[in-house]
XYZ file of C-alpha atoms in Angstrom:
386
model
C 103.256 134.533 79.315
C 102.151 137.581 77.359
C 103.546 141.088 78.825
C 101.207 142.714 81.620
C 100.508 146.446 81.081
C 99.671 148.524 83.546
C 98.649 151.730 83.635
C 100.933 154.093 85.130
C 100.382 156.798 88.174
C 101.692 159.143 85.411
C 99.847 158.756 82.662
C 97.310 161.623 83.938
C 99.681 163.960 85.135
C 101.689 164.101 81.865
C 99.068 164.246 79.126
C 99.063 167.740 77.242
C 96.767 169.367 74.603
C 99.176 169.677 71.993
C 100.977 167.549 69.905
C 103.645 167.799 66.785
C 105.093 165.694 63.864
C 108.727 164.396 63.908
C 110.874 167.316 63.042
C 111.537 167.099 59.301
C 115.638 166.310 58.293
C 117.214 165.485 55.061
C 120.327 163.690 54.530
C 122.512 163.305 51.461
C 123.624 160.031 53.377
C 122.410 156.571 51.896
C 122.300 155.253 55.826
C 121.202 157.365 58.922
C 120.109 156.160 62.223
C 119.481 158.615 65.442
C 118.759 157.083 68.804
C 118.220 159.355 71.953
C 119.344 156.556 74.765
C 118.358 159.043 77.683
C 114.764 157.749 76.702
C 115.142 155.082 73.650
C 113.816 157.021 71.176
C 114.818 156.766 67.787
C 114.978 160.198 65.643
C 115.640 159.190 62.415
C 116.226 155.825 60.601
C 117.164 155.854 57.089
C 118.170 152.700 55.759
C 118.949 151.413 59.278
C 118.331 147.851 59.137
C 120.515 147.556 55.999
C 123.494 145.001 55.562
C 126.061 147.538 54.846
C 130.159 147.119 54.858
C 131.877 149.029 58.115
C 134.593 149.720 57.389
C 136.873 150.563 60.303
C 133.867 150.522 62.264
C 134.141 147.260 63.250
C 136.568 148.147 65.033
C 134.397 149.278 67.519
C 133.370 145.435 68.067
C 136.910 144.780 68.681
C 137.297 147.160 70.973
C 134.104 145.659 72.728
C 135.506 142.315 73.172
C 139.005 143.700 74.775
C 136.861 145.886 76.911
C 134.291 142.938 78.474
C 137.793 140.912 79.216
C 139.428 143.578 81.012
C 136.091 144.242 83.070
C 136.153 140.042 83.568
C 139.670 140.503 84.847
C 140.620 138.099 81.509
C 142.680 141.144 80.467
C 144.954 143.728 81.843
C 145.951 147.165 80.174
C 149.374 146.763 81.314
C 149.585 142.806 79.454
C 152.095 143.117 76.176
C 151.624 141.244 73.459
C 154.720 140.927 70.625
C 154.251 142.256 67.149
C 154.596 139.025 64.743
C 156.912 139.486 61.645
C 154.069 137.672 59.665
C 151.804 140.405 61.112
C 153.810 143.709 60.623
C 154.657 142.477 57.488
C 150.997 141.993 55.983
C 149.731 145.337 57.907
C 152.445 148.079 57.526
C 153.403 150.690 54.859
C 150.866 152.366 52.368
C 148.527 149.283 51.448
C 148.080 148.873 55.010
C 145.700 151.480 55.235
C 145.748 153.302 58.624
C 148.173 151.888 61.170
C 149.839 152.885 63.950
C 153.419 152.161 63.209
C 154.136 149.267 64.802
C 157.178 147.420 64.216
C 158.528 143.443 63.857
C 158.853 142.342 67.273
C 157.795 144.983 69.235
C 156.501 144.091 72.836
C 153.394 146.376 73.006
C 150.846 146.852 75.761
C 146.688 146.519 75.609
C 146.627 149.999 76.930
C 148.691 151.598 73.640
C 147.184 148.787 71.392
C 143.567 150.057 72.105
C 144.490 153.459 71.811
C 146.129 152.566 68.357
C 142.921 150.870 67.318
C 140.238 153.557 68.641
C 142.172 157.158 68.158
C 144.281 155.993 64.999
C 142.248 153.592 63.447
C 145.594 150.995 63.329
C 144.681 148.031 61.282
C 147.568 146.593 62.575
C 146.634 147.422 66.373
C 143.692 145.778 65.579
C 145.620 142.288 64.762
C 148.180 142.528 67.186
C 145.717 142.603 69.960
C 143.625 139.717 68.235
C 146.230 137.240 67.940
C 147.841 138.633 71.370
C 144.131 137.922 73.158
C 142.991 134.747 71.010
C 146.142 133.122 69.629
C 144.943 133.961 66.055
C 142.842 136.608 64.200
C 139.887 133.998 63.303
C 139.478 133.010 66.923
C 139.279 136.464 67.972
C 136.916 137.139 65.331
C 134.687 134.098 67.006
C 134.524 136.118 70.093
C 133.606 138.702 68.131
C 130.877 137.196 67.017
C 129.449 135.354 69.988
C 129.242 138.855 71.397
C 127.514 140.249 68.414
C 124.979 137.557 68.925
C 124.676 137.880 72.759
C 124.374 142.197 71.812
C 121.122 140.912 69.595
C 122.702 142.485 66.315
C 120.433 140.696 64.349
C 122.324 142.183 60.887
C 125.670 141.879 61.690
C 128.562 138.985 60.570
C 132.369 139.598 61.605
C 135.023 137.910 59.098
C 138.060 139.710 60.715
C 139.346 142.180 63.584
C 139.474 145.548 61.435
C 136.926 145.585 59.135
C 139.223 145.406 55.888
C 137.477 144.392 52.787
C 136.697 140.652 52.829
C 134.186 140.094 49.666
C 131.352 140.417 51.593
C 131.686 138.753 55.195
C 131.936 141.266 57.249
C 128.802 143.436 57.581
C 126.883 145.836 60.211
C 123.453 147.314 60.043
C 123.381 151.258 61.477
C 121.336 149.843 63.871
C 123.679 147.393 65.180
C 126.126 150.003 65.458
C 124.166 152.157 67.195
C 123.211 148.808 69.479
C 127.268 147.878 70.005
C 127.703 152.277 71.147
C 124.678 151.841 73.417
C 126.419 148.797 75.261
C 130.153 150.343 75.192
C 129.186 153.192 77.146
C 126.864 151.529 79.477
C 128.783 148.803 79.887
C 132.147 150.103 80.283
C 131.929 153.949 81.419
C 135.256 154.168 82.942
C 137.260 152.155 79.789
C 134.831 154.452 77.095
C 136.149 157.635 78.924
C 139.888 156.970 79.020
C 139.822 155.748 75.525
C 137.409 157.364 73.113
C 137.416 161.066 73.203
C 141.307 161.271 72.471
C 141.751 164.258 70.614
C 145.552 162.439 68.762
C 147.904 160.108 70.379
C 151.687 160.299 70.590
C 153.994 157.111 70.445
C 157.984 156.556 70.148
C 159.410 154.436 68.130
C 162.676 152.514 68.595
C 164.933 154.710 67.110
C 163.784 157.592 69.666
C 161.695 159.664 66.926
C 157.575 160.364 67.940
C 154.710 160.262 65.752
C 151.428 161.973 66.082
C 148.420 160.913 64.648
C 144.781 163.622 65.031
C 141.748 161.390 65.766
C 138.982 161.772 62.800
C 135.846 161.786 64.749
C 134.115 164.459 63.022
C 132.874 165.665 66.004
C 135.030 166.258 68.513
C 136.032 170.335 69.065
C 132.950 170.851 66.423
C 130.103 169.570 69.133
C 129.413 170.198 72.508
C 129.597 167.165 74.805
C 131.588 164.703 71.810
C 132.974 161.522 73.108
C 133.284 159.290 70.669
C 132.872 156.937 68.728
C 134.039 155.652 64.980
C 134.897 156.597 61.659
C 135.370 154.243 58.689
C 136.200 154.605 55.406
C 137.135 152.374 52.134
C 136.222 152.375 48.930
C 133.372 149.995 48.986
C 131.679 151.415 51.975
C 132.380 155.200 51.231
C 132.904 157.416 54.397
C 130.909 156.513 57.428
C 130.693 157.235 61.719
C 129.462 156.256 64.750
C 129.127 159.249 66.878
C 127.977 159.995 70.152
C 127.808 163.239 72.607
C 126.086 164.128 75.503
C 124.564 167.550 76.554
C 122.561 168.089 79.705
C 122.374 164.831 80.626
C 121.121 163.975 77.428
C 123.205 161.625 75.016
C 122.790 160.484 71.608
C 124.086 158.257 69.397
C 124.210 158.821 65.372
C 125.124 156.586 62.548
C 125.766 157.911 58.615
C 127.434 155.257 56.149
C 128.131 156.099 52.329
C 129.401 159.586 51.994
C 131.168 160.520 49.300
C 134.026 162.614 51.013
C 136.076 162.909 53.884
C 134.812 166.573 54.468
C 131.349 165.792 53.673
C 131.617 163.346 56.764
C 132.813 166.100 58.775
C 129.864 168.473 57.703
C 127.101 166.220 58.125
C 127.914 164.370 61.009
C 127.894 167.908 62.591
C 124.814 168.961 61.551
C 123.115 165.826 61.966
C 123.983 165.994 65.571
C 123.298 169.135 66.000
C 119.861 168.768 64.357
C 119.027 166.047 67.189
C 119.904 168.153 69.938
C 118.102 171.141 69.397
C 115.230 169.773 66.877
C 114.160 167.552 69.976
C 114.068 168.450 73.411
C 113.862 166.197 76.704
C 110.528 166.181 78.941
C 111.046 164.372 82.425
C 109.074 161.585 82.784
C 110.334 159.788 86.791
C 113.621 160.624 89.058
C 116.044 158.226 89.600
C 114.976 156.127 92.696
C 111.191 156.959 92.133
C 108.803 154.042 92.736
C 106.379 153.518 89.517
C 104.689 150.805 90.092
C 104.978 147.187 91.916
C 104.828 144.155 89.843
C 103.461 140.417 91.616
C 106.107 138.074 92.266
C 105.997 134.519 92.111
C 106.952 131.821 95.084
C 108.880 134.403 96.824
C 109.116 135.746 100.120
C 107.223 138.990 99.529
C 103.736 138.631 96.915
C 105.057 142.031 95.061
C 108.220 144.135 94.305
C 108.495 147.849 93.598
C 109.636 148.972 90.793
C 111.726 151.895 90.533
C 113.744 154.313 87.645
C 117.340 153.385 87.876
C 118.149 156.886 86.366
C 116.145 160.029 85.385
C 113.792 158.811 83.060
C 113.251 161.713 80.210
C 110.672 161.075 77.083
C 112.088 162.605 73.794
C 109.767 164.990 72.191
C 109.784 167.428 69.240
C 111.205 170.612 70.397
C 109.027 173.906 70.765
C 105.849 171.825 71.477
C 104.903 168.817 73.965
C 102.970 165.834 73.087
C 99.963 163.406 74.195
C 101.658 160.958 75.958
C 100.200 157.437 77.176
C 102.916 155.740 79.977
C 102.696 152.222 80.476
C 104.721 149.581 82.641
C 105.562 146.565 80.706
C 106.470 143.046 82.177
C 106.531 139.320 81.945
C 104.206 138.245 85.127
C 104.552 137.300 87.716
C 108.078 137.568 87.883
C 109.838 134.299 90.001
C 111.638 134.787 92.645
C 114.728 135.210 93.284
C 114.726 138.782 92.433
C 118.186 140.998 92.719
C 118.345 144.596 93.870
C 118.604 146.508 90.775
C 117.232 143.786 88.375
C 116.045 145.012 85.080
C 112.815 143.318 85.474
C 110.271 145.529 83.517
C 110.395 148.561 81.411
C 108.051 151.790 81.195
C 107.222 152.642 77.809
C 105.845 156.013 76.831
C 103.809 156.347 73.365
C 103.173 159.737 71.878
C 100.641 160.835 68.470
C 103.697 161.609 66.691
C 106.501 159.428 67.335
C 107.294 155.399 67.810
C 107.475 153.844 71.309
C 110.232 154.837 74.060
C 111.051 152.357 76.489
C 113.321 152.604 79.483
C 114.135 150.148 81.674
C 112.455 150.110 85.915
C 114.366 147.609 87.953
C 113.514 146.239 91.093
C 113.375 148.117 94.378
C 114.821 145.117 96.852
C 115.543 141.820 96.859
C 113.418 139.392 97.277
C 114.131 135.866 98.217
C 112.368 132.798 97.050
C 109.602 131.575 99.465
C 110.251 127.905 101.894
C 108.363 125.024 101.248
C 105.272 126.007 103.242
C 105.119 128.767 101.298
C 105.921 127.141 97.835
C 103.027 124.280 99.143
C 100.596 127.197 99.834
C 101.116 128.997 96.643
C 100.472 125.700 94.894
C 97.412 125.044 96.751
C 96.099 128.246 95.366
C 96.958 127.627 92.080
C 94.794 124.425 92.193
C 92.054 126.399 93.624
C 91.954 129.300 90.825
């Protein structure tokens, strides 16, 4: 069934005279993507939909995976896994690229692994905790991709745990990475906190002596409100990061890829994100726990459920001037029954002159319980009948 839409209460009360053009930026990066996920809207795309190499962030997908098992219970921060000799020897010294030291037959737990794979970038973190979850690297990297696939990254392929050159299999779109940052911090706001905005990390080794390692998110001490995410860098894919930072309730999430230095990272990731905090502004659109509209349910106890904001609902605008602005309530009707509590169910989408679609997500008010058979048998009489 097509999508009903519905004209909103708010469509009236928001509409303005004026209205502006996208904020002009320029980027000496190949590949740029901008999403504002307080209201969906995307800032800037620049080659976002290309099949690029990651790099190191991949590892971001790794981290995913580790992070939906612990939430499942599958996996526990405190679980060791032992450092193979076949493994420390293919991933440590200088060819290694970034590791975090690990050494032959070291017992080592999730918790330090995933801080070795997300504050140092440890390539051999990364394998350790593949073969330690999966049994080997290529069935990790199966899980990987199953949860690529279940994520919708349309332009993305894993071919190992780290993102190390592989001729080509392993591949990301700035999109997709902006898709898998989206779902780590929704998904998992407790594990994204403890693990991503770690300014260095300190281990000990076995013979007593400590190593420090600085994260390299560009961002973090240069922007307000930096969290996270991912840098990556090889020779193939140049110098690239996922970013993300919040301010005022507001987060976004950046991508660049292809720089040509490590400081030239730094620079523009900083002034890309600054650029989408204070070139665009945030216009609220519904509180949380605000009733928009109801939407007709099918064989269930009740004929309609309300549908309500699950958060503050903001619309993205350019700053210094508002915008025309259309709201809409999107869904696939009627809607069966059962219904949950708090079931993403349809989504309110706000178009503007000036910039594409934002759509945020209304879920439903109650539950609502499918109907009994005299009311399943009266529903289908009436479906005869119209």
């Amino acid at each position: 069934m097509k999508p009903l839409i519905l004209p909103s209460l708010f469509a009236l009360a928001l509409a303005v005279p004026v209205s502006a053009a996208a904020p002009p930026y320029e980027t000496p990066a190949p590949i740029a993507y901008m999403e504002d996920l307080s209201s969906g809207a995307v800032l800037y795309s620049k080659g976002a939909d290309q099949r690029i190499p990651p790099a190191s962030m991949a590892k971001m997908m790794t981290v995913y995976v580790a992070f939906d098992m612990i939430k499942r219970g599958e996996l526990k921060l405190d679980q060791k896994f032992m450092v193979r000799p076949e493994t420390w020897r293919q991933w440590h010294g200088p060819a290694a690229g970034s590791t975090m030291f690990l050494e032959t037959g070291e017992q080592v737990s999730v918790k330090d692994l995933l801080h070795g794979i997300v504050t140092l970038s440890g390539n051999d973190a990364c394998v350790v905790l593949a073969e330690g979850i999966a049994g080997t690297e290529a069935s990790f990297v199966q899980r990987m991709n199953d949860a690529a696939k279940k994520l919708g990254l349309t332009n993305s392929h894993f071919g190992n745990s780290n993102g190390w050159p592989d001729e080509g299999v392993t591949y990301v779109s700035a999109r997709d990475l902006a898709k898998l940052a989206k779902a780590t911090i929704e998904e998992f706001p407790d594990l994204y906190k403890a693990f991503y905005s770690q300014a260095d990390y300190t281990r000990t080794l076995s013979d007593g002596k400590t190593i420090t390692q600085a994260n390299r998110d560009p961002l973090l001490g240069r922007v307000s409100g930096a969290d996270g995410l991912k840098t990556g860098h090889t020779e193939e894919a140049g110098y690239g990061f996922t970013g993300s930072a919040i301010q005022n309730g507001r987060r976004i999430v950046m991508v660049v890829s292809g720089l040509t230095s490590f400081n030239g990272r730094i620079e523009e990731s900083v002034r890309f994100m600054d650029w989408g905090f204070k070139a665009w502004t945030s216009k609220p659109v519904v509180s949380k726990g605000k009733r928009v509209q109801t939407a007709e349910v099918q064989l269930g106890e009740e004929s309609e459920v309300g549908l309500i904001a699950p958060r503050d609902i903001a619309v993205t605008l350019p700053g210094g001037a508002a915008a025309n602005m259309k709201v809409s309530v999107v869904y696939n009707g009627p809607i069966k029954a059962p219904i949950r509590k708090g079931q993403h169910i349809a989504d309110l989408v706000v178009t503007t002159p000036d910039t594409p679609p934002q759509t945020m997500p209304l879920v439903a008010e109650a539950d609502v319980g499918e109907a009994g058979f005299f009311g399943r048998a009266w529903a289908g009489l009436m479906s005869i009948f119209a």
